[in-house]
Tab-separated table of C-alpha atoms in Angstrom:
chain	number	residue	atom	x	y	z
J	1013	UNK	CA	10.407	13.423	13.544
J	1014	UNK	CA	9.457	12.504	10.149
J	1015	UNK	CA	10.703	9.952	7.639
J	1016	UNK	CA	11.225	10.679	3.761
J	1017	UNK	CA	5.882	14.362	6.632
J	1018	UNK	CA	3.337	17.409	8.829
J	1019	UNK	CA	-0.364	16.269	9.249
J	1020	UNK	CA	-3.079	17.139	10.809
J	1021	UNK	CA	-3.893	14.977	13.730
J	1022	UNK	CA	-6.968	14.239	15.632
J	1023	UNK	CA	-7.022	13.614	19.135
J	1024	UNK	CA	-6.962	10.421	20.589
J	1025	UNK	CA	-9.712	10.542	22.686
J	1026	UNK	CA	-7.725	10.416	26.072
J	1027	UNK	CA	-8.406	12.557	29.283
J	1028	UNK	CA	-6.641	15.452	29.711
J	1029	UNK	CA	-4.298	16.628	32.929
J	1030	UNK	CA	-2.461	14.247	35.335
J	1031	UNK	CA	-4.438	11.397	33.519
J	1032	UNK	CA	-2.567	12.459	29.730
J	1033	UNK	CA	0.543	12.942	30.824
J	1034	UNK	CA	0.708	9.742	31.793
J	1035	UNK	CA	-1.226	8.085	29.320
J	1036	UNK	CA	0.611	9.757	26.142
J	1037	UNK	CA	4.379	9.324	25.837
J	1038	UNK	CA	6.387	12.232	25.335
J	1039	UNK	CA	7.821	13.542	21.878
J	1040	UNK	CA	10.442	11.238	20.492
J	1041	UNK	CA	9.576	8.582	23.354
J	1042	UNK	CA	8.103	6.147	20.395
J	1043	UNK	CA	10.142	5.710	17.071
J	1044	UNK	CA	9.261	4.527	13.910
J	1045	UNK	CA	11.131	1.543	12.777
J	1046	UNK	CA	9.963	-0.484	10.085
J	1047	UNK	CA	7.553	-0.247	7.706
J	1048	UNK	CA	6.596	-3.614	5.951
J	1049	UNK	CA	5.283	-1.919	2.211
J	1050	UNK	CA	4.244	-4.940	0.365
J	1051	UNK	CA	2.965	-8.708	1.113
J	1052	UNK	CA	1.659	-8.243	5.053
J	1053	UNK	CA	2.076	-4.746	5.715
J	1054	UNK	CA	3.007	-3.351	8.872
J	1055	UNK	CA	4.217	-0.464	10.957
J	1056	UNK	CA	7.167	-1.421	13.989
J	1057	UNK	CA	7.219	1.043	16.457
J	1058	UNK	CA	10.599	1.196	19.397
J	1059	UNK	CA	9.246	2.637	23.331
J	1060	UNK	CA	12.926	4.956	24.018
J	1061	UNK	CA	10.592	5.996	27.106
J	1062	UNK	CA	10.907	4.879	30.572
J	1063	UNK	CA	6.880	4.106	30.467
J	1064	UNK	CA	4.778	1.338	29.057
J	1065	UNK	CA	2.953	2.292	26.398
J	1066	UNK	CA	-0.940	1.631	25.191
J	1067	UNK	CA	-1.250	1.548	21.417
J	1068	UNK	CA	-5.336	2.490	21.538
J	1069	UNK	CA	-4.094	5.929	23.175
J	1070	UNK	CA	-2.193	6.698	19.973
J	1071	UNK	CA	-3.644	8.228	16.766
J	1072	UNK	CA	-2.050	6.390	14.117
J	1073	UNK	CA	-1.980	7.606	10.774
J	1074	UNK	CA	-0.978	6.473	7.239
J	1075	UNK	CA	-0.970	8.221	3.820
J	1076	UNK	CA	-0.062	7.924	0.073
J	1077	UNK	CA	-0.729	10.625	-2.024
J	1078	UNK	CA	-4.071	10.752	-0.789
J	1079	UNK	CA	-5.750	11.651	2.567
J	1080	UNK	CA	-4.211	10.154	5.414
J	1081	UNK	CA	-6.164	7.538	6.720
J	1082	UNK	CA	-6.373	6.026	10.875
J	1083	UNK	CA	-5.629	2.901	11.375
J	1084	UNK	CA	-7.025	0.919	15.010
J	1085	UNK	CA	-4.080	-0.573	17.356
J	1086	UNK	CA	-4.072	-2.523	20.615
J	1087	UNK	CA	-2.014	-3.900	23.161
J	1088	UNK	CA	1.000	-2.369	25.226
J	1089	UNK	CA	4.604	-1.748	24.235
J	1090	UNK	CA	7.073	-1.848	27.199
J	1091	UNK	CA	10.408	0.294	27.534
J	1092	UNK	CA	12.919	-0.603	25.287
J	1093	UNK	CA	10.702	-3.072	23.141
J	1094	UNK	CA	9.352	-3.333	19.583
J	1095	UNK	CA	5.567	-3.530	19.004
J	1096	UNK	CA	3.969	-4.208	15.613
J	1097	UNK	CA	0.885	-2.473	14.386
J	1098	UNK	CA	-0.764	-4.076	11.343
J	1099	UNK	CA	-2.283	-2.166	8.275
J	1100	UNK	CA	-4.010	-2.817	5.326
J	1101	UNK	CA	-1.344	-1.736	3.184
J	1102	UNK	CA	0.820	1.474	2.525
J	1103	UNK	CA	1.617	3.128	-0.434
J	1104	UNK	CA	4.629	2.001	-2.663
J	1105	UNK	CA	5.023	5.433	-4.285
J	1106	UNK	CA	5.904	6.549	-1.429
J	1107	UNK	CA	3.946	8.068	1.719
J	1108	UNK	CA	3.383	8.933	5.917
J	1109	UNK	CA	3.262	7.281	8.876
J	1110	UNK	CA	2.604	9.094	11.564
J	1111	UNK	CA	1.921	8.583	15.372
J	1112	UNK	CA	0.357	11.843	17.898
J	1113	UNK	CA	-1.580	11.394	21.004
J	1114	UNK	CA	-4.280	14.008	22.153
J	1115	UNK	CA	-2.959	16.091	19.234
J	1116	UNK	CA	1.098	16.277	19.985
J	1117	UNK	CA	2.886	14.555	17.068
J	1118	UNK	CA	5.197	11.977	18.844
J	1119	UNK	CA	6.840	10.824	15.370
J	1120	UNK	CA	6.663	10.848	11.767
J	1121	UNK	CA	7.899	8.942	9.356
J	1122	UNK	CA	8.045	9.625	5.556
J	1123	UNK	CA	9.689	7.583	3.141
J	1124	UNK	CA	10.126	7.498	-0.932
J	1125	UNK	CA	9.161	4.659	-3.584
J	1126	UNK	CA	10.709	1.539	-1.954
J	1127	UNK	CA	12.890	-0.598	-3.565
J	1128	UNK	CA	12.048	-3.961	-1.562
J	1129	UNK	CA	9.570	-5.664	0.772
J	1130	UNK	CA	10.287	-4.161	3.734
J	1131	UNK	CA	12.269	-0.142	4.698
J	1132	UNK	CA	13.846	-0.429	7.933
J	1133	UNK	CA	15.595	1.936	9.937
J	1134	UNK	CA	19.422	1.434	10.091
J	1135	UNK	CA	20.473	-1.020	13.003
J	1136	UNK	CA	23.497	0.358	13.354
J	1137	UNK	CA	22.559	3.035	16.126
J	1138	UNK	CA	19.479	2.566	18.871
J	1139	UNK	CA	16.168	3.964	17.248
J	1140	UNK	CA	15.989	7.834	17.670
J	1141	UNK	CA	13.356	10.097	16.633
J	1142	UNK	CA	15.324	12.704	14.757
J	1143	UNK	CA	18.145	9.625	13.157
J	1144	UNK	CA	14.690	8.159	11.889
J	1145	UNK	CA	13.692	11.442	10.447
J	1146	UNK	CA	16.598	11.168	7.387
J	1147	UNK	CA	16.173	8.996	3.949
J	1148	UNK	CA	19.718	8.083	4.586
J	1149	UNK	CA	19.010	6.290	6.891
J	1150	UNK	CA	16.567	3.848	5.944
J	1151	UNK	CA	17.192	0.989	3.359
J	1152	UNK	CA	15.591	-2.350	2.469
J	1153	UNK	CA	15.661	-5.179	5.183
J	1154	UNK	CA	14.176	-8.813	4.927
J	1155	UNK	CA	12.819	-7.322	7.660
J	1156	UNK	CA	12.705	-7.837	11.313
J	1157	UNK	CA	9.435	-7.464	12.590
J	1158	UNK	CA	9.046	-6.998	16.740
J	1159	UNK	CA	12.961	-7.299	17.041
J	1160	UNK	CA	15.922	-5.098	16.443
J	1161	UNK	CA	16.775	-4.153	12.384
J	1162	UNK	CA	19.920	-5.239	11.128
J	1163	UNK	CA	22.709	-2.451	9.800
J	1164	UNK	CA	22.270	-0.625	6.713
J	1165	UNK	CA	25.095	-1.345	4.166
J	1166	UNK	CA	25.434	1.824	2.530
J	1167	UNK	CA	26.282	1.712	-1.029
J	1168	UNK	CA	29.358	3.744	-2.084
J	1169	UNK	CA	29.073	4.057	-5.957
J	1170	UNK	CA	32.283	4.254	-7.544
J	1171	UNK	CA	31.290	5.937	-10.604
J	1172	UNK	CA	29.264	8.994	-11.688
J	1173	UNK	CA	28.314	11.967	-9.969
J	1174	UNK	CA	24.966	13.612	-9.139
J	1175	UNK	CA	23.429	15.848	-11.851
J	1176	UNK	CA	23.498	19.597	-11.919
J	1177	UNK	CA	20.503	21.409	-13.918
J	1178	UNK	CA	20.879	20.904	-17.367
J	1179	UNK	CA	22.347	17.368	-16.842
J	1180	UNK	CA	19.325	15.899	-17.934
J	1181	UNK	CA	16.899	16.975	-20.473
J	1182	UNK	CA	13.068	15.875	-20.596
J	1183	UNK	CA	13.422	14.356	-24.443
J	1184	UNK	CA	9.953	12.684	-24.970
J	1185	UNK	CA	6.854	11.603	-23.075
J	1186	UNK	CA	4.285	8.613	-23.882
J	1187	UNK	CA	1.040	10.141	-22.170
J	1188	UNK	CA	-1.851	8.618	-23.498
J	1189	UNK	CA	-0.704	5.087	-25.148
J	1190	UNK	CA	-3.288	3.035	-27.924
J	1191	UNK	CA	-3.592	0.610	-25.367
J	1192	UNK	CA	-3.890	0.581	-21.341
J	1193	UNK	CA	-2.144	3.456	-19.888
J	1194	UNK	CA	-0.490	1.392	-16.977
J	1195	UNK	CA	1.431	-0.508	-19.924
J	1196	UNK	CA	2.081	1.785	-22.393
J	1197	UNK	CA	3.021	5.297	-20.480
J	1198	UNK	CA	6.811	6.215	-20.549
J	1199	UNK	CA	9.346	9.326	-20.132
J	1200	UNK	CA	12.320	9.655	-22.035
J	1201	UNK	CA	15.313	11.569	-21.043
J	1202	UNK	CA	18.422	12.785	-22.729
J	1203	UNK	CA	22.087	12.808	-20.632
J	1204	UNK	CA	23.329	15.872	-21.944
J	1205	UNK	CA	26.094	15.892	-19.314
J	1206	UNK	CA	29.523	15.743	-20.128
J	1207	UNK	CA	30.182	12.400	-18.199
J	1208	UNK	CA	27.889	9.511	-16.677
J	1209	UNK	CA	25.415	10.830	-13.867
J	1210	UNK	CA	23.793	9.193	-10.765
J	1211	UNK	CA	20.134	8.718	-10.951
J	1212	UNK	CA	19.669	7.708	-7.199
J	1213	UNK	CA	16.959	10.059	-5.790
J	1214	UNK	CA	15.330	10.694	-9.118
J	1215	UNK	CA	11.664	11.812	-9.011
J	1216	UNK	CA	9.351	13.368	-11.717
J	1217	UNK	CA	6.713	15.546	-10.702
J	1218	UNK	CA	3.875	17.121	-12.882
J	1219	UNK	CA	1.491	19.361	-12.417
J	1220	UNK	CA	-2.142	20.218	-13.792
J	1221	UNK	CA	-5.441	19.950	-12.013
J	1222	UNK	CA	-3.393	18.214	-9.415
J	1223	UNK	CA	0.375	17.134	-8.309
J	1224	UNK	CA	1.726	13.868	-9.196
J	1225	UNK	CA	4.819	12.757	-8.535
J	1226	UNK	CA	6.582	9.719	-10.022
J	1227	UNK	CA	9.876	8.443	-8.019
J	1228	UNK	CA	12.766	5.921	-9.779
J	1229	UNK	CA	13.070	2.396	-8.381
J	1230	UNK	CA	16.406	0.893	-9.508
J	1231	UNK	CA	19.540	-0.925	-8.394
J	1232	UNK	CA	22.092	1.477	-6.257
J	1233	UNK	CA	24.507	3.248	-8.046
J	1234	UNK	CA	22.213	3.756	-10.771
J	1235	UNK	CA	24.288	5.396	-13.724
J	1236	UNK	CA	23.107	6.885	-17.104
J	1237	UNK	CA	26.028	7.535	-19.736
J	1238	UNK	CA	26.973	10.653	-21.267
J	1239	UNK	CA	25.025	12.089	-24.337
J	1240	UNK	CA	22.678	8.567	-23.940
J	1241	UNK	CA	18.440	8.729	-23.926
J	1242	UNK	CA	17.317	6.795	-20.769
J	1243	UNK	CA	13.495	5.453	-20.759
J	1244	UNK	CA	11.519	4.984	-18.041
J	1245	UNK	CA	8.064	3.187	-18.236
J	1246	UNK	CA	5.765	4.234	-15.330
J	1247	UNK	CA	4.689	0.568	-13.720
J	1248	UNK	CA	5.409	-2.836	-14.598
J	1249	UNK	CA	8.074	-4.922	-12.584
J	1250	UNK	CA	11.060	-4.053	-14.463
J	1251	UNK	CA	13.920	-2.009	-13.238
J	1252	UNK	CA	14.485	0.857	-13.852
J	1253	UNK	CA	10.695	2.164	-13.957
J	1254	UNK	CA	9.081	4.717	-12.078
J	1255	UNK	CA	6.396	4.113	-9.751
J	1256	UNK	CA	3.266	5.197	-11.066
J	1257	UNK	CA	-0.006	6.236	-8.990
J	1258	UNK	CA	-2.615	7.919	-10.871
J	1259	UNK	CA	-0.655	8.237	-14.104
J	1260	UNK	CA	0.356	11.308	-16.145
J	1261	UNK	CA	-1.878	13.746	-17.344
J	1262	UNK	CA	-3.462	14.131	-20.766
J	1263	UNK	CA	-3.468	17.768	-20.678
J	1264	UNK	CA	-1.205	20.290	-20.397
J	1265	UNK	CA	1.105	19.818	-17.452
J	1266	UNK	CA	4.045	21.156	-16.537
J	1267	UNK	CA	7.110	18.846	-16.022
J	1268	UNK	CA	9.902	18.801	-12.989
J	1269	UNK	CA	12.867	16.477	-13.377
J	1270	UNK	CA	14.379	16.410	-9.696
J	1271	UNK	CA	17.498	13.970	-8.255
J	1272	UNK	CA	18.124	14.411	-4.559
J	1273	UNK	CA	15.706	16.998	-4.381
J	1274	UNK	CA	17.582	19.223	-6.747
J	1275	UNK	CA	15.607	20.937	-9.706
J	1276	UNK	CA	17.450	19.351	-13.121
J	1277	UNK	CA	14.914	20.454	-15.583
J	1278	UNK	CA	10.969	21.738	-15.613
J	1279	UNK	CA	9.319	21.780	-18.619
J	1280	UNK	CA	5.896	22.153	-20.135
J	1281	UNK	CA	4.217	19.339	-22.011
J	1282	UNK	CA	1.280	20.135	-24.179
J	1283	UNK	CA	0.931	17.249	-26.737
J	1284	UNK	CA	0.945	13.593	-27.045
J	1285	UNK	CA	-2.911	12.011	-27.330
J	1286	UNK	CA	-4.632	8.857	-28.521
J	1287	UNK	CA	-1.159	6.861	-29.372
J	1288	UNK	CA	1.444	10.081	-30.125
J	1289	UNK	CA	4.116	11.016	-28.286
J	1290	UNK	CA	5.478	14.508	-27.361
J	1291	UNK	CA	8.883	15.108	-28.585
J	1292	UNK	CA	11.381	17.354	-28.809
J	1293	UNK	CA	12.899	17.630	-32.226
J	1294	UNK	CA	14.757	21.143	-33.467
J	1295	UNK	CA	14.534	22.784	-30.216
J	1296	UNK	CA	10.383	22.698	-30.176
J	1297	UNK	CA	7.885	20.546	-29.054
J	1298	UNK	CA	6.086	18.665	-31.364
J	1299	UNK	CA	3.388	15.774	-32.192
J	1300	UNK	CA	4.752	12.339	-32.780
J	1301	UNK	CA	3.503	9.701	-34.775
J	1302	UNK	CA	6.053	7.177	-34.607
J	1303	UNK	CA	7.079	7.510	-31.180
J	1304	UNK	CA	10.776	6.492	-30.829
J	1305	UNK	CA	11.827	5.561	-27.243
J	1306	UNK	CA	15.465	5.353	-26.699
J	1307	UNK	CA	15.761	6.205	-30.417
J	1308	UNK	CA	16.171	9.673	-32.426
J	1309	UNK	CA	13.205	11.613	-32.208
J	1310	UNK	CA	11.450	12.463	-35.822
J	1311	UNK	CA	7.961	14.579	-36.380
J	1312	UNK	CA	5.870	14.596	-39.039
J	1313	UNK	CA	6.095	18.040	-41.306
């Protein structure tokens, strides 16, 4: 019963006995259904139960990469109905929404960097708990807030295949740009695969004093040629980018290139400061003055 989560809940305050059984719903009784990421943000939740439901009995959390953080509901969802909780915002990196009563996790939701407005759960099928626990089965919807979603149109790409490790090759990294780090950070990477690769699913992750993890937002089917160097700038509004939160580290961190949750390549960057880049050049790491995205890399001697 999560999305694309496991918390630590607090308890909602309700009586315990006859009284919270039949003030809580059961496990799975309440689904997660849409979660409106940008513009108004909101959560949609579906009562599967046979019992009306009272949002204040719920403990309703939502996270980023950060603590998770409570947000305040009222008002009473009824048996096969939608209600709509509204938050402040949730994280477009990526995050958790998750709903417990008196401690029992009733349903989680976690979800990746979103591509649109608003994730819903696929229409296709009536909300479950453990359909709504699988990235698969989410996509972006104009959304459909209080009402049933729409169906999923799953995109079949007719070219490329996922990488294996080795596939693709962390080639150079902009860390700590002259100018503001939100529009000057990038990663490059080289397709050393023998034909083109998907890039669906891809997510950096680096680690130092802390994890940060940096997921791809592009079209479907996204494909990256054969023995080609693919940059990614962290932020801005084109595509592809990766969705940046706290940036990358100006230290020594060491580098995971996943797709699909597979490990592709880990590596461990120790240079690039005040306008260099790091970049690999005859099999070594090395301090670049002229950085060279998408280009050759060359190092001073």
């Amino acid at each position: 019963m999560r999305f694309v989560w496991f918390l630590l809940f607090a308890g909602c305050g309700v009586p315990g006995g006859d009284a919270l059984e039949s003030t809580c719903p059961a496990s799975g009784a309440l689904v997660i259904t849409e979660l409106a990421i940008r513009g108004s943000s909101y959560v949609e939740v579906y009562n599967g139960g046979h019992e009306e439901v009272a949002l204040d009995a719920l403990t309703i959390l939502v996270a980023g990469s950060g603590a998770p953080r409570e947000v305040a509901a009222r008002g009473r969802i009824g048996p096969g109905r939608y209600g709509v909780v509204a938050v402040t915002s949730l994280a477009d990196a990526g995050g958790t929404v998750s709903l417990a009563c008196d401690g029992r996790l009733i349903d989680e939701a976690k979800y990746s960097a979103v591509k649109g407005e608003v994730l819903a759960l696929d229409g296709a099928r009536p909300p479950d708990a453990v359909w709504n626990d699988l990235a698969e089965h989410w996509c972006a919807q104009p959304g459909s807030a209080g009402g049933a979603n729409a169906a999923c149109d799953v995109a079949v790409c007719s070219t490329g295949r996922a990488p294996k490790r080795g596939d693709l090759l962390v080639n150079e990294v902009m860390r700590d740009p002259a100018g503001a780090d939100e529009e000057g950070e990038w990663i490059e990477l080289y397709v050393a695969a023998d034909g083109d690769v998907l890039l669906d699913g891809l997510e950096i992750e680096e680690v130092a004093s802390s994890t940060r993890k940096f997921t791809l937002v592009a079209e479907p089917c996204f494909t990256a040629e054969s023995r080609t160097l693919v940059v990614l700038p962290l932020g801005g509004k084109e595509s592809p980018r990766l969705v940046r939160g706290s940036g990358l580290f100006n230290d020594t961190a060491k580098m995971t290139v996943r797709v699909g949750g597979v490990v592709i390549d880990q590596v461990a960057i120790t240079c690039g400061r005040n306008g260099t880049s790091c970049a690999w050049v005859d099999d070594a790491w090395c301090e670049s003055h002229t950085p060279t995205p998408g280009e050759d890399n060359a190092c001073a001697e």
